mmCIF file of C-alpha atoms in Angstrom:
data_model
loop_
_atom_site.group_PDB
_atom_site.id
_atom_site.type_symbol
_atom_site.label_atom_id
_atom_site.label_comp_id
_atom_site.label_asym_id
_atom_site.label_seq_id
_atom_site.Cartn_x
_atom_site.Cartn_y
_atom_site.Cartn_z
ATOM 1 C CA MET A 1 0.171 -0.280 0.026
ATOM 2 C CA LEU A 2 2.168 2.497 1.186
ATOM 3 C CA LYS A 3 4.520 1.459 -2.438
ATOM 4 C CA VAL A 4 1.131 2.358 -4.428
ATOM 5 C CA LEU A 5 1.007 5.881 -2.572
ATOM 6 C CA PHE A 6 4.029 6.747 -3.669
ATOM 7 C CA TYR A 7 4.186 6.319 -7.279
ATOM 8 C CA LEU A 8 0.850 7.613 -6.895
ATOM 9 C CA THR A 9 2.408 10.810 -4.941
ATOM 10 C CA LEU A 10 4.436 11.914 -7.711
ATOM 11 C CA SER A 11 2.157 10.985 -10.467
ATOM 12 C CA ALA A 12 0.059 13.531 -9.034
ATOM 13 C CA LEU A 13 2.809 15.834 -8.104
ATOM 14 C CA SER A 14 3.683 15.273 -12.817
ATOM 15 C CA LEU A 15 -0.394 17.331 -13.352
ATOM 16 C CA GLY A 16 1.231 20.042 -11.742
ATOM 17 C CA GLN A 17 -1.597 22.790 -12.477
ATOM 18 C CA PHE A 18 -4.245 20.405 -13.926
ATOM 19 C CA ALA A 19 -3.631 19.239 -9.890
ATOM 20 C CA ALA A 20 -5.425 21.981 -8.571
ATOM 21 C CA ILE A 21 -8.641 21.399 -7.393
ATOM 22 C CA GLY A 22 -9.891 25.081 -6.332
ATOM 23 C CA ARG A 23 -8.603 28.257 -5.185
ATOM 24 C CA THR A 24 -9.519 30.467 -1.734
ATOM 25 C CA GLY A 25 -8.650 33.894 -2.253
ATOM 26 C CA GLU A 26 -4.908 34.035 -2.165
ATOM 27 C CA SER A 27 -4.583 30.202 -1.493
ATOM 28 C CA ASN A 28 -4.317 27.782 -4.801
ATOM 29 C CA PHE A 29 -5.525 23.925 -3.618
ATOM 30 C CA TYR A 30 -4.005 20.809 -5.331
ATOM 31 C CA ILE A 31 -4.601 17.153 -5.327
ATOM 32 C CA PHE A 32 -1.045 16.657 -5.182
ATOM 33 C CA ASP A 33 -0.652 18.537 -2.086
ATOM 34 C CA ILE A 34 -3.185 16.058 -0.283
ATOM 35 C CA PHE A 35 -1.504 13.116 -1.475
ATOM 36 C CA VAL A 36 2.264 13.675 -0.180
ATOM 37 C CA LEU A 37 -0.085 14.480 3.389
ATOM 38 C CA ALA A 38 -1.430 11.648 3.015
ATOM 39 C CA PHE A 39 2.122 9.365 2.021
ATOM 40 C CA ALA A 40 3.737 11.673 4.751
ATOM 41 C CA VAL A 41 1.122 10.680 7.617
ATOM 42 C CA HIS A 42 0.402 7.137 6.506
ATOM 43 C CA GLY A 43 3.849 6.641 6.348
ATOM 44 C CA LEU A 44 4.990 7.770 9.626
ATOM 45 C CA ILE A 45 2.397 5.462 11.572
ATOM 46 C CA TYR A 46 3.398 2.613 9.272
ATOM 47 C CA PHE A 47 7.010 2.320 10.569
ATOM 48 C CA LEU A 48 6.110 3.676 14.164
ATOM 49 C CA SER A 49 3.467 1.222 14.613
ATOM 50 C CA VAL A 50 4.670 -1.760 12.649
ATOM 51 C CA LYS A 51 7.969 -1.844 11.538
ATOM 52 C CA LYS A 52 8.579 -0.112 15.348
ATOM 53 C CA SER A 53 11.124 2.637 13.999
ATOM 54 C CA PHE A 54 11.577 5.790 11.698
ATOM 55 C CA LYS A 55 15.528 6.963 11.291
ATOM 56 C CA LEU A 56 16.241 9.999 10.705
ATOM 57 C CA PRO A 57 19.464 10.522 8.423
ATOM 58 C CA LYS A 58 22.062 13.082 9.832
ATOM 59 C CA THR A 59 21.300 15.146 7.062
ATOM 60 C CA SER A 60 17.689 16.203 7.666
ATOM 61 C CA TYR A 61 18.801 17.409 11.534
ATOM 62 C CA LEU A 62 19.235 20.788 10.159
ATOM 63 C CA PHE A 63 15.866 21.256 7.938
ATOM 64 C CA LEU A 64 14.289 19.813 11.095
ATOM 65 C CA LEU A 65 15.297 23.211 12.790
ATOM 66 C CA PHE A 66 14.985 24.875 10.041
ATOM 67 C CA THR A 67 11.642 23.919 10.437
ATOM 68 C CA LEU A 68 11.173 25.100 14.369
ATOM 69 C CA SER A 69 13.109 28.554 13.449
ATOM 70 C CA ALA A 70 10.290 28.924 10.752
ATOM 71 C CA THR A 71 7.683 27.618 13.319
ATOM 72 C CA ILE A 72 8.926 29.741 15.930
ATOM 73 C CA SER A 73 9.274 32.632 13.124
ATOM 74 C CA LEU A 74 5.742 32.378 12.314
ATOM 75 C CA VAL A 75 4.382 32.441 16.058
ATOM 76 C CA LEU A 76 6.197 35.555 16.784
ATOM 77 C CA ALA A 77 4.301 37.181 14.250
ATOM 78 C CA LEU A 78 0.854 35.912 15.232
ATOM 79 C CA PRO A 79 0.299 39.851 15.952
ATOM 80 C CA ASN A 80 0.803 41.399 13.224
ATOM 81 C CA PHE A 81 -1.429 39.488 11.072
ATOM 82 C CA GLU A 82 -4.976 38.614 10.936
ATOM 83 C CA GLY A 83 -6.875 35.650 10.996
ATOM 84 C CA VAL A 84 -7.274 34.239 7.370
ATOM 85 C CA GLU A 85 -3.032 35.704 7.175
ATOM 86 C CA ILE A 86 -2.298 33.301 9.958
ATOM 87 C CA ALA A 87 -4.337 30.937 8.577
ATOM 88 C CA VAL A 88 -2.579 31.362 4.993
ATOM 89 C CA GLY A 89 0.914 31.273 6.770
ATOM 90 C CA THR A 90 -0.170 28.557 8.626
ATOM 91 C CA LEU A 91 -0.691 25.637 5.733
ATOM 92 C CA TYR A 92 2.044 26.966 3.765
ATOM 93 C CA LEU A 93 4.092 25.982 6.636
ATOM 94 C CA ILE A 94 2.348 22.417 7.234
ATOM 95 C CA ARG A 95 3.370 21.968 3.149
ATOM 96 C CA TRP A 96 6.565 22.044 4.129
ATOM 97 C CA ILE A 97 6.804 19.955 6.931
ATOM 98 C CA SER A 98 4.530 17.532 4.947
ATOM 99 C CA TYR A 99 7.385 17.768 1.912
ATOM 100 C CA LEU A 100 9.894 16.827 4.226
ATOM 101 C CA LEU A 101 7.830 14.375 6.027
ATOM 102 C CA SER A 102 7.057 12.676 2.814
ATOM 103 C CA SER A 103 11.135 12.525 1.672
ATOM 104 C CA LEU A 104 11.376 11.141 4.950
ATOM 105 C CA VAL A 105 9.525 8.492 4.565
ATOM 106 C CA VAL A 106 11.002 7.409 1.114
ATOM 107 C CA PHE A 107 14.007 6.923 3.220
ATOM 108 C CA ASN A 108 12.809 4.804 4.981
ATOM 109 C CA MET A 109 10.918 3.197 2.893
ATOM 110 C CA VAL A 110 14.639 2.855 0.968
ATOM 111 C CA ASP A 111 15.983 2.028 4.147
ATOM 112 C CA LYS A 112 13.426 -1.298 4.441
ATOM 113 C CA LYS A 113 14.754 -2.503 1.579
ATOM 114 C CA ILE A 114 10.147 -1.587 -0.013
ATOM 115 C CA LEU A 115 11.584 0.589 -2.002
ATOM 116 C CA THR A 116 15.212 0.959 -3.496
ATOM 117 C CA TRP A 117 17.205 4.114 -4.977
ATOM 118 C CA GLU A 118 17.161 3.019 -8.519
ATOM 119 C CA MET A 119 13.406 2.354 -8.710
ATOM 120 C CA PHE A 120 13.174 6.155 -6.806
ATOM 121 C CA GLU A 121 15.632 7.616 -10.211
ATOM 122 C CA ASN A 122 13.193 5.260 -12.522
ATOM 123 C CA VAL A 123 10.025 6.775 -11.718
ATOM 124 C CA VAL A 124 11.395 10.687 -11.683
ATOM 125 C CA ILE A 125 13.024 10.052 -15.069
ATOM 126 C CA TYR A 126 9.685 9.066 -16.103
ATOM 127 C CA SER A 127 7.967 11.725 -14.835
ATOM 128 C CA GLY A 128 10.294 13.881 -16.058
ATOM 129 C CA LEU A 129 9.766 12.368 -19.663
ATOM 130 C CA PHE A 130 5.835 12.853 -19.398
ATOM 131 C CA LEU A 131 6.574 16.152 -18.507
ATOM 132 C CA ALA A 132 8.490 17.022 -21.620
ATOM 133 C CA VAL A 133 6.513 15.184 -23.888
ATOM 134 C CA VAL A 134 3.738 16.898 -22.173
ATOM 135 C CA GLY A 135 5.233 19.929 -22.798
ATOM 136 C CA PHE A 136 5.678 19.262 -26.624
ATOM 137 C CA ILE A 137 1.894 19.108 -27.219
ATOM 138 C CA GLN A 138 1.621 22.497 -25.042
ATOM 139 C CA ILE A 139 3.713 24.529 -27.245
ATOM 140 C CA LEU A 140 1.659 22.883 -30.034
ATOM 141 C CA VAL A 141 -1.889 23.747 -27.848
ATOM 142 C CA LEU A 142 -0.970 26.705 -26.289
ATOM 143 C CA PRO A 143 2.328 28.708 -27.357
ATOM 144 C CA ASP A 144 1.119 32.123 -26.393
ATOM 145 C CA PHE A 145 0.727 32.098 -22.022
ATOM 146 C CA THR A 146 -0.759 35.939 -22.964
ATOM 147 C CA LYS A 147 -4.438 33.827 -23.922
ATOM 148 C CA LEU A 148 -5.006 32.487 -20.743
ATOM 149 C CA ASP A 149 -7.248 35.451 -18.283
ATOM 150 C CA PRO A 150 -4.661 37.753 -16.686
ATOM 151 C CA SER A 151 -6.623 36.334 -13.234
ATOM 152 C CA LEU A 152 -5.223 33.134 -13.386
ATOM 153 C CA GLY A 153 -1.949 34.937 -12.567
ATOM 154 C CA TRP A 154 0.394 33.097 -14.919
ATOM 155 C CA ASP A 155 3.097 35.117 -16.564
ATOM 156 C CA PRO A 156 2.657 36.555 -20.313
ATOM 157 C CA HIS A 157 5.877 33.586 -21.825
ATOM 158 C CA LYS A 158 5.322 33.223 -25.317
ATOM 159 C CA ASN A 159 6.989 30.339 -27.579
ATOM 160 C CA ARG A 160 7.866 28.247 -24.484
ATOM 161 C CA LEU A 161 7.551 25.079 -23.003
ATOM 162 C CA ALA A 162 6.342 25.258 -19.371
ATOM 163 C CA SER A 163 4.781 21.344 -19.271
ATOM 164 C CA THR A 164 1.944 21.362 -16.943
ATOM 165 C CA PHE A 165 4.116 23.214 -14.569
ATOM 166 C CA PHE A 166 2.481 26.826 -16.336
ATOM 167 C CA ASP A 167 5.922 27.533 -15.840
ATOM 168 C CA PRO A 168 9.139 26.883 -17.912
ATOM 169 C CA ASN A 169 11.320 28.114 -15.075
ATOM 170 C CA PHE A 170 10.717 25.486 -12.500
ATOM 171 C CA VAL A 171 9.926 22.574 -15.434
ATOM 172 C CA GLY A 172 13.574 23.814 -16.270
ATOM 173 C CA ALA A 173 14.603 23.223 -13.038
ATOM 174 C CA TYR A 174 12.620 19.558 -12.750
ATOM 175 C CA PHE A 175 13.999 18.442 -16.135
ATOM 176 C CA VAL A 176 17.835 19.354 -14.809
ATOM 177 C CA ILE A 177 17.358 16.922 -11.900
ATOM 178 C CA CYS A 178 15.844 14.307 -14.649
ATOM 179 C CA LEU A 179 18.968 14.734 -16.730
ATOM 180 C CA THR A 180 21.652 14.643 -13.677
ATOM 181 C CA ILE A 181 20.055 11.424 -12.796
ATOM 182 C CA LEU A 182 20.495 9.903 -16.322
ATOM 183 C CA LEU A 183 24.721 11.156 -16.341
ATOM 184 C CA ASP A 184 24.816 9.727 -13.254
ATOM 185 C CA LYS A 185 23.468 6.555 -15.102
ATOM 186 C CA LEU A 186 25.730 7.215 -18.164
ATOM 187 C CA PHE A 187 29.072 6.971 -16.056
ATOM 188 C CA SER A 188 28.138 5.006 -13.596
ATOM 189 C CA LYS A 189 27.280 2.580 -16.778
ATOM 190 C CA LYS A 190 23.436 1.270 -15.064
ATOM 191 C CA ASP A 191 21.053 0.850 -17.429
ATOM 192 C CA PHE A 192 21.728 4.815 -19.039
ATOM 193 C CA LYS A 193 18.894 5.232 -22.033
ATOM 194 C CA PRO A 194 20.309 7.515 -24.215
ATOM 195 C CA ALA A 195 16.911 8.913 -26.023
ATOM 196 C CA PHE A 196 15.283 9.560 -22.256
ATOM 197 C CA PHE A 197 18.432 12.054 -22.024
ATOM 198 C CA LEU A 198 17.797 13.476 -25.270
ATOM 199 C CA VAL A 199 14.424 13.460 -25.427
ATOM 200 C CA ILE A 200 14.518 15.495 -21.311
ATOM 201 C CA LEU A 201 17.804 17.678 -22.820
ATOM 202 C CA VAL A 202 15.126 18.911 -26.095
ATOM 203 C CA ALA A 203 12.621 19.993 -23.582
ATOM 204 C CA LEU A 204 14.883 21.475 -21.991
ATOM 205 C CA PHE A 205 16.199 23.980 -24.320
ATOM 206 C CA LEU A 206 12.579 24.642 -25.556
ATOM 207 C CA THR A 207 12.187 25.971 -21.942
ATOM 208 C CA PHE A 208 14.863 28.845 -23.213
ATOM 209 C CA SER A 209 14.785 29.219 -19.150
ATOM 210 C CA ARG A 210 18.286 30.897 -18.393
ATOM 211 C CA SER A 211 17.807 29.871 -15.203
ATOM 212 C CA GLY A 212 17.710 26.477 -16.262
ATOM 213 C CA TRP A 213 20.659 26.393 -18.740
ATOM 214 C CA GLY A 214 22.834 27.826 -15.652
ATOM 215 C CA MET A 215 21.300 25.203 -13.755
ATOM 216 C CA PHE A 216 22.235 22.438 -16.282
ATOM 217 C CA GLY A 217 25.960 24.085 -17.048
ATOM 218 C CA VAL A 218 26.653 23.837 -13.922
ATOM 219 C CA VAL A 219 25.818 20.070 -13.157
ATOM 220 C CA ILE A 220 28.184 19.347 -16.541
ATOM 221 C CA LEU A 221 31.169 21.201 -15.629
ATOM 222 C CA VAL A 222 30.986 19.092 -11.979
ATOM 223 C CA TYR A 223 30.505 16.106 -13.888
ATOM 224 C CA GLY A 224 33.537 17.162 -16.959
ATOM 225 C CA ILE A 225 35.957 17.614 -13.625
ATOM 226 C CA PHE A 226 35.700 14.714 -12.287
ATOM 227 C CA LYS A 227 34.602 12.054 -15.027
ATOM 228 C CA SER A 228 35.089 13.118 -18.209
ATOM 229 C CA ARG A 229 36.784 16.690 -19.706
ATOM 230 C CA SER A 230 35.481 15.309 -23.080
ATOM 231 C CA LEU A 231 32.270 16.305 -21.340
ATOM 232 C CA LEU A 232 33.202 19.538 -21.340
ATOM 233 C CA LEU A 233 34.163 20.312 -24.900
ATOM 234 C CA VAL A 234 31.559 18.309 -26.764
ATOM 235 C CA SER A 235 29.248 20.781 -24.605
ATOM 236 C CA LEU A 236 31.290 23.546 -25.742
ATOM 237 C CA PHE A 237 31.011 22.623 -28.831
ATOM 238 C CA VAL A 238 27.557 22.220 -28.785
ATOM 239 C CA ALA A 239 26.293 25.767 -26.832
ATOM 240 C CA PHE A 240 28.228 27.298 -29.228
ATOM 241 C CA LEU A 241 26.674 25.742 -32.350
ATOM 242 C CA ALA A 242 23.131 26.193 -30.816
ATOM 243 C CA TYR A 243 24.042 30.208 -30.106
ATOM 244 C CA PHE A 244 24.757 30.470 -33.595
ATOM 245 C CA ALA A 245 22.282 28.455 -34.723
ATOM 246 C CA VAL A 246 19.613 29.711 -32.958
ATOM 247 C CA PRO A 247 18.506 33.447 -33.297
ATOM 248 C CA ARG A 248 16.337 32.844 -29.873
ATOM 249 C CA ILE A 249 19.215 31.918 -28.056
ATOM 250 C CA GLN A 250 20.901 35.174 -28.772
ATOM 251 C CA THR A 251 18.067 37.104 -27.763
ATOM 252 C CA ARG A 252 17.939 35.656 -24.395
ATOM 253 C CA ILE A 253 21.173 36.107 -23.263
ATOM 254 C CA SER A 254 21.237 39.357 -24.447
ATOM 255 C CA GLY A 255 18.147 40.344 -22.998
ATOM 256 C CA LEU A 256 19.942 40.343 -19.350
ATOM 257 C CA THR A 257 21.422 43.646 -19.982
ATOM 258 C CA ASP A 258 18.020 45.149 -21.048
ATOM 259 C CA PRO A 259 15.924 46.867 -18.921
ATOM 260 C CA SER A 260 13.195 46.134 -20.008
ATOM 261 C CA ASP A 261 14.015 41.641 -19.768
ATOM 262 C CA SER A 262 12.607 39.644 -17.021
ATOM 263 C CA ALA A 263 16.245 39.523 -15.520
ATOM 264 C CA SER A 264 15.817 43.127 -14.277
ATOM 265 C CA PHE A 265 12.658 42.409 -12.234
ATOM 266 C CA ARG A 266 14.687 40.064 -10.409
ATOM 267 C CA LEU A 267 16.696 42.487 -9.099
ATOM 268 C CA VAL A 268 13.894 44.364 -8.547
ATOM 269 C CA SER A 269 12.854 41.501 -6.094
ATOM 270 C CA TRP A 270 15.910 41.226 -5.020
ATOM 271 C CA LYS A 271 16.187 44.605 -3.507
ATOM 272 C CA ASN A 272 12.424 45.117 -2.287
ATOM 273 C CA THR A 273 13.070 41.565 -0.059
ATOM 274 C CA TRP A 274 16.611 42.634 1.091
ATOM 275 C CA GLU A 275 15.011 46.236 2.606
ATOM 276 C CA ILE A 276 12.054 43.782 4.415
ATOM 277 C CA VAL A 277 15.215 41.872 5.999
ATOM 278 C CA GLU A 278 16.613 44.558 7.098
ATOM 279 C CA ASP A 279 13.633 45.419 9.199
ATOM 280 C CA TYR A 280 13.291 41.695 10.249
ATOM 281 C CA PRO A 281 17.350 40.445 10.301
ATOM 282 C CA LEU A 282 16.496 37.925 13.307
ATOM 283 C CA PHE A 283 13.422 36.268 13.059
ATOM 284 C CA GLY A 284 12.463 37.241 10.373
ATOM 285 C CA VAL A 285 8.642 38.294 9.081
ATOM 286 C CA GLY A 286 6.905 34.958 9.779
ATOM 287 C CA PHE A 287 7.368 31.870 7.578
ATOM 288 C CA ASN A 288 4.911 32.536 5.258
ATOM 289 C CA THR A 289 3.425 35.815 5.469
ATOM 290 C CA PHE A 290 5.502 37.178 2.660
ATOM 291 C CA ARG A 291 2.512 38.162 0.213
ATOM 292 C CA TYR A 292 0.851 40.424 3.258
ATOM 293 C CA VAL A 293 4.395 42.059 4.041
ATOM 294 C CA GLN A 294 5.151 42.942 0.179
ATOM 295 C CA LYS A 295 1.485 44.344 0.359
ATOM 296 C CA ASP A 296 1.973 46.694 3.876
ATOM 297 C CA TYR A 297 5.139 47.559 2.315
ATOM 298 C CA GLY A 298 3.809 48.805 -1.402
ATOM 299 C CA PHE A 299 5.462 46.057 -3.184
ATOM 300 C CA LEU A 300 2.586 44.587 -4.414
ATOM 301 C CA ASP A 301 -0.661 46.294 -5.327
ATOM 302 C CA VAL A 302 -4.087 45.411 -6.459
ATOM 303 C CA ASP A 303 -2.976 43.550 -10.286
ATOM 304 C CA THR A 304 0.017 41.458 -8.836
ATOM 305 C CA PHE A 305 -1.356 40.795 -5.453
ATOM 306 C CA LEU A 306 -2.489 37.387 -6.274
ATOM 307 C CA THR A 307 -0.066 36.596 -8.578
ATOM 308 C CA HIS A 308 1.608 33.079 -8.087
ATOM 309 C CA SER A 309 5.096 34.603 -7.432
ATOM 310 C CA GLY A 310 3.134 37.031 -4.738
ATOM 311 C CA ALA A 311 3.711 34.145 -1.747
ATOM 312 C CA GLY A 312 7.960 34.437 -2.612
ATOM 313 C CA SER A 313 11.212 36.629 -4.001
ATOM 314 C CA ASP A 314 12.923 35.971 -6.434
ATOM 315 C CA SER A 315 14.977 33.857 -4.687
ATOM 316 C CA SER A 316 15.038 30.771 -2.828
ATOM 317 C CA LEU A 317 17.481 32.006 0.388
ATOM 318 C CA LEU A 318 16.004 35.585 0.243
ATOM 319 C CA PHE A 319 12.912 34.091 0.595
ATOM 320 C CA VAL A 320 14.066 32.191 3.829
ATOM 321 C CA LEU A 321 16.036 35.011 4.938
ATOM 322 C CA ALA A 322 13.178 37.335 5.055
ATOM 323 C CA THR A 323 10.269 35.011 6.369
ATOM 324 C CA THR A 324 12.492 32.779 8.716
ATOM 325 C CA GLY A 325 15.554 35.190 10.084
ATOM 326 C CA ILE A 326 19.322 34.809 9.706
ATOM 327 C CA PHE A 327 19.104 31.783 12.472
ATOM 328 C CA GLY A 328 16.524 29.779 9.792
ATOM 329 C CA LEU A 329 18.817 30.984 6.923
ATOM 330 C CA VAL A 330 22.013 29.369 8.433
ATOM 331 C CA PHE A 331 19.910 25.669 9.037
ATOM 332 C CA TYR A 332 18.616 25.963 5.629
ATOM 333 C CA LEU A 333 21.929 26.874 3.958
ATOM 334 C CA SER A 334 23.087 24.340 5.733
ATOM 335 C CA GLY A 335 21.126 21.403 5.150
ATOM 336 C CA LEU A 336 21.656 21.811 1.370
ATOM 337 C CA VAL A 337 25.330 22.362 1.763
ATOM 338 C CA PHE A 338 26.356 19.474 3.849
ATOM 339 C CA PRO A 339 25.155 16.878 2.518
ATOM 340 C CA ALA A 340 27.246 18.109 -0.656
ATOM 341 C CA ILE A 341 30.335 18.057 1.516
ATOM 342 C CA SER A 342 29.925 14.319 3.211
ATOM 343 C CA ALA A 343 28.897 12.952 0.060
ATOM 344 C CA PHE A 344 32.015 14.791 -1.778
ATOM 345 C CA SER A 345 34.031 13.164 1.130
ATOM 346 C CA LYS A 346 32.945 9.553 0.901
ATOM 347 C CA LYS A 347 32.419 9.447 -2.842
ATOM 348 C CA LYS A 348 30.618 6.584 -2.587
ATOM 349 C CA GLY A 349 26.844 5.523 -4.484
ATOM 350 C CA GLU A 350 25.192 8.360 -6.370
ATOM 351 C CA TRP A 351 27.335 11.385 -4.419
ATOM 352 C CA LEU A 352 28.084 13.383 -7.711
ATOM 353 C CA VAL A 353 24.446 13.651 -8.226
ATOM 354 C CA VAL A 354 23.950 15.136 -4.974
ATOM 355 C CA ILE A 355 27.292 17.613 -5.011
ATOM 356 C CA SER A 356 26.207 18.785 -8.874
ATOM 357 C CA LEU A 357 22.082 19.764 -7.812
ATOM 358 C CA VAL A 358 23.326 21.470 -4.396
ATOM 359 C CA LEU A 359 26.288 23.523 -6.516
ATOM 360 C CA GLY A 360 22.829 24.009 -9.101
ATOM 361 C CA PHE A 361 20.441 24.961 -7.239
ATOM 362 C CA LEU A 362 22.554 27.465 -5.000
ATOM 363 C CA LEU A 363 22.956 29.420 -8.848
ATOM 364 C CA GLU A 364 19.767 28.461 -9.976
ATOM 365 C CA SER A 365 17.550 29.126 -6.622
ATOM 366 C CA GLN A 366 18.521 33.097 -6.907
ATOM 367 C CA PHE A 367 16.497 33.850 -9.795
ATOM 368 C CA ILE A 368 13.439 32.005 -9.427
ATOM 369 C CA ASN A 369 12.073 30.668 -6.126
ATOM 370 C CA SER A 370 12.289 26.516 -7.046
ATOM 371 C CA LEU A 371 13.625 25.665 -3.620
ATOM 372 C CA PHE A 372 9.654 26.062 -1.563
ATOM 373 C CA TYR A 373 8.403 24.825 -5.567
ATOM 374 C CA PRO A 374 5.827 22.014 -4.353
ATOM 375 C CA GLN A 375 7.579 18.884 -7.157
ATOM 376 C CA ILE A 376 11.349 20.041 -7.147
ATOM 377 C CA MET A 377 10.723 20.090 -2.660
ATOM 378 C CA PHE A 378 9.693 16.253 -2.606
ATOM 379 C CA VAL A 379 12.433 14.779 -5.488
ATOM 380 C CA PHE A 380 15.353 17.135 -4.591
ATOM 381 C CA LEU A 381 14.636 16.618 -0.802
ATOM 382 C CA THR A 382 14.539 12.659 -0.990
ATOM 383 C CA THR A 383 17.742 12.791 -3.561
ATOM 384 C CA LEU A 384 19.720 15.187 -0.873
ATOM 385 C CA PHE A 385 18.344 12.271 1.917
ATOM 386 C CA LEU A 386 18.862 8.812 0.367
ATOM 387 C CA VAL A 387 22.121 9.710 -1.584
ATOM 388 C CA SER A 388 24.117 11.668 1.560
ATOM 389 C CA ASN A 389 23.377 8.829 3.290
ATOM 390 C CA VAL A 390 24.831 6.209 1.570
#
């Protein structure tokens, strides 16, 4: 039953925005959140009542301390908010706890031989293939997101693969996770499927996500240094060829210096978030009350208050700092860095998966709040716990 629930949970996560079941005010409700919570609770009860054991990998302690910091920050912020705002912040905290707990349940499933690392990585790869295929269809059927109702809060992407996530940057990051797992299969000679790699790579390219491309560049650099220098040469050649052959790539790269480009809006987001951090450095404004605080500061107006990005910052680490303070940031950042250090020192199993993904996300998550995106949270946290505990 637990294994079936695991597969159903990842399948529901792959549905992305098609799993939405309603919206109340500023909060969206998704089927996959229900599955994750059910999987986490059922798994915890199963291991405690049947197996009489629920192990915690060492790397999870730092995330548990972050959870404590997030809870304290929300409690301290209660006098500053009204009932609905407190309820929304509490729901975000419950969501984070359920995703953290679900990753720990998967860890215990592998520990008890109910699941294997190979089974986990295969289902992640197949979810990436599903997202890629749906993305190809989306480009043909809905290439222009400006045709969607503006009240839905989606960014006006044009001719970019966004798949079920409805966001090319987040799905791009998910594709990089899948490609990293496939790269590790290639170099460890474990059932590498070139066709799968090619399909997901093309999908990543069609997102035209600079943050996704940059993250994949970090992954290639890590594997090139530790596994194959020829990979670096081939990748550089392909990148230069694509740059000169596809004009839109040149447009995306040159857009970094264009004031009207989306990159400039990220600078505004960082500046706004830092202004909030300066006023609440120790414990933050409360996890996650960020949308309401941005409104109070005048950073969100009637048109932008209900957008999907309104609840976060364009930097995951700045988001953590603003909502949980310096204590939360130290615990969270340590939770990312220590597994990479541990993997590097042991050099066992899929150690390069952890190192490349941690370094990749440390770069990529400074441009979008990817580390708190549900699908990425589940897969990335689970990967950290499984691999770094080898």
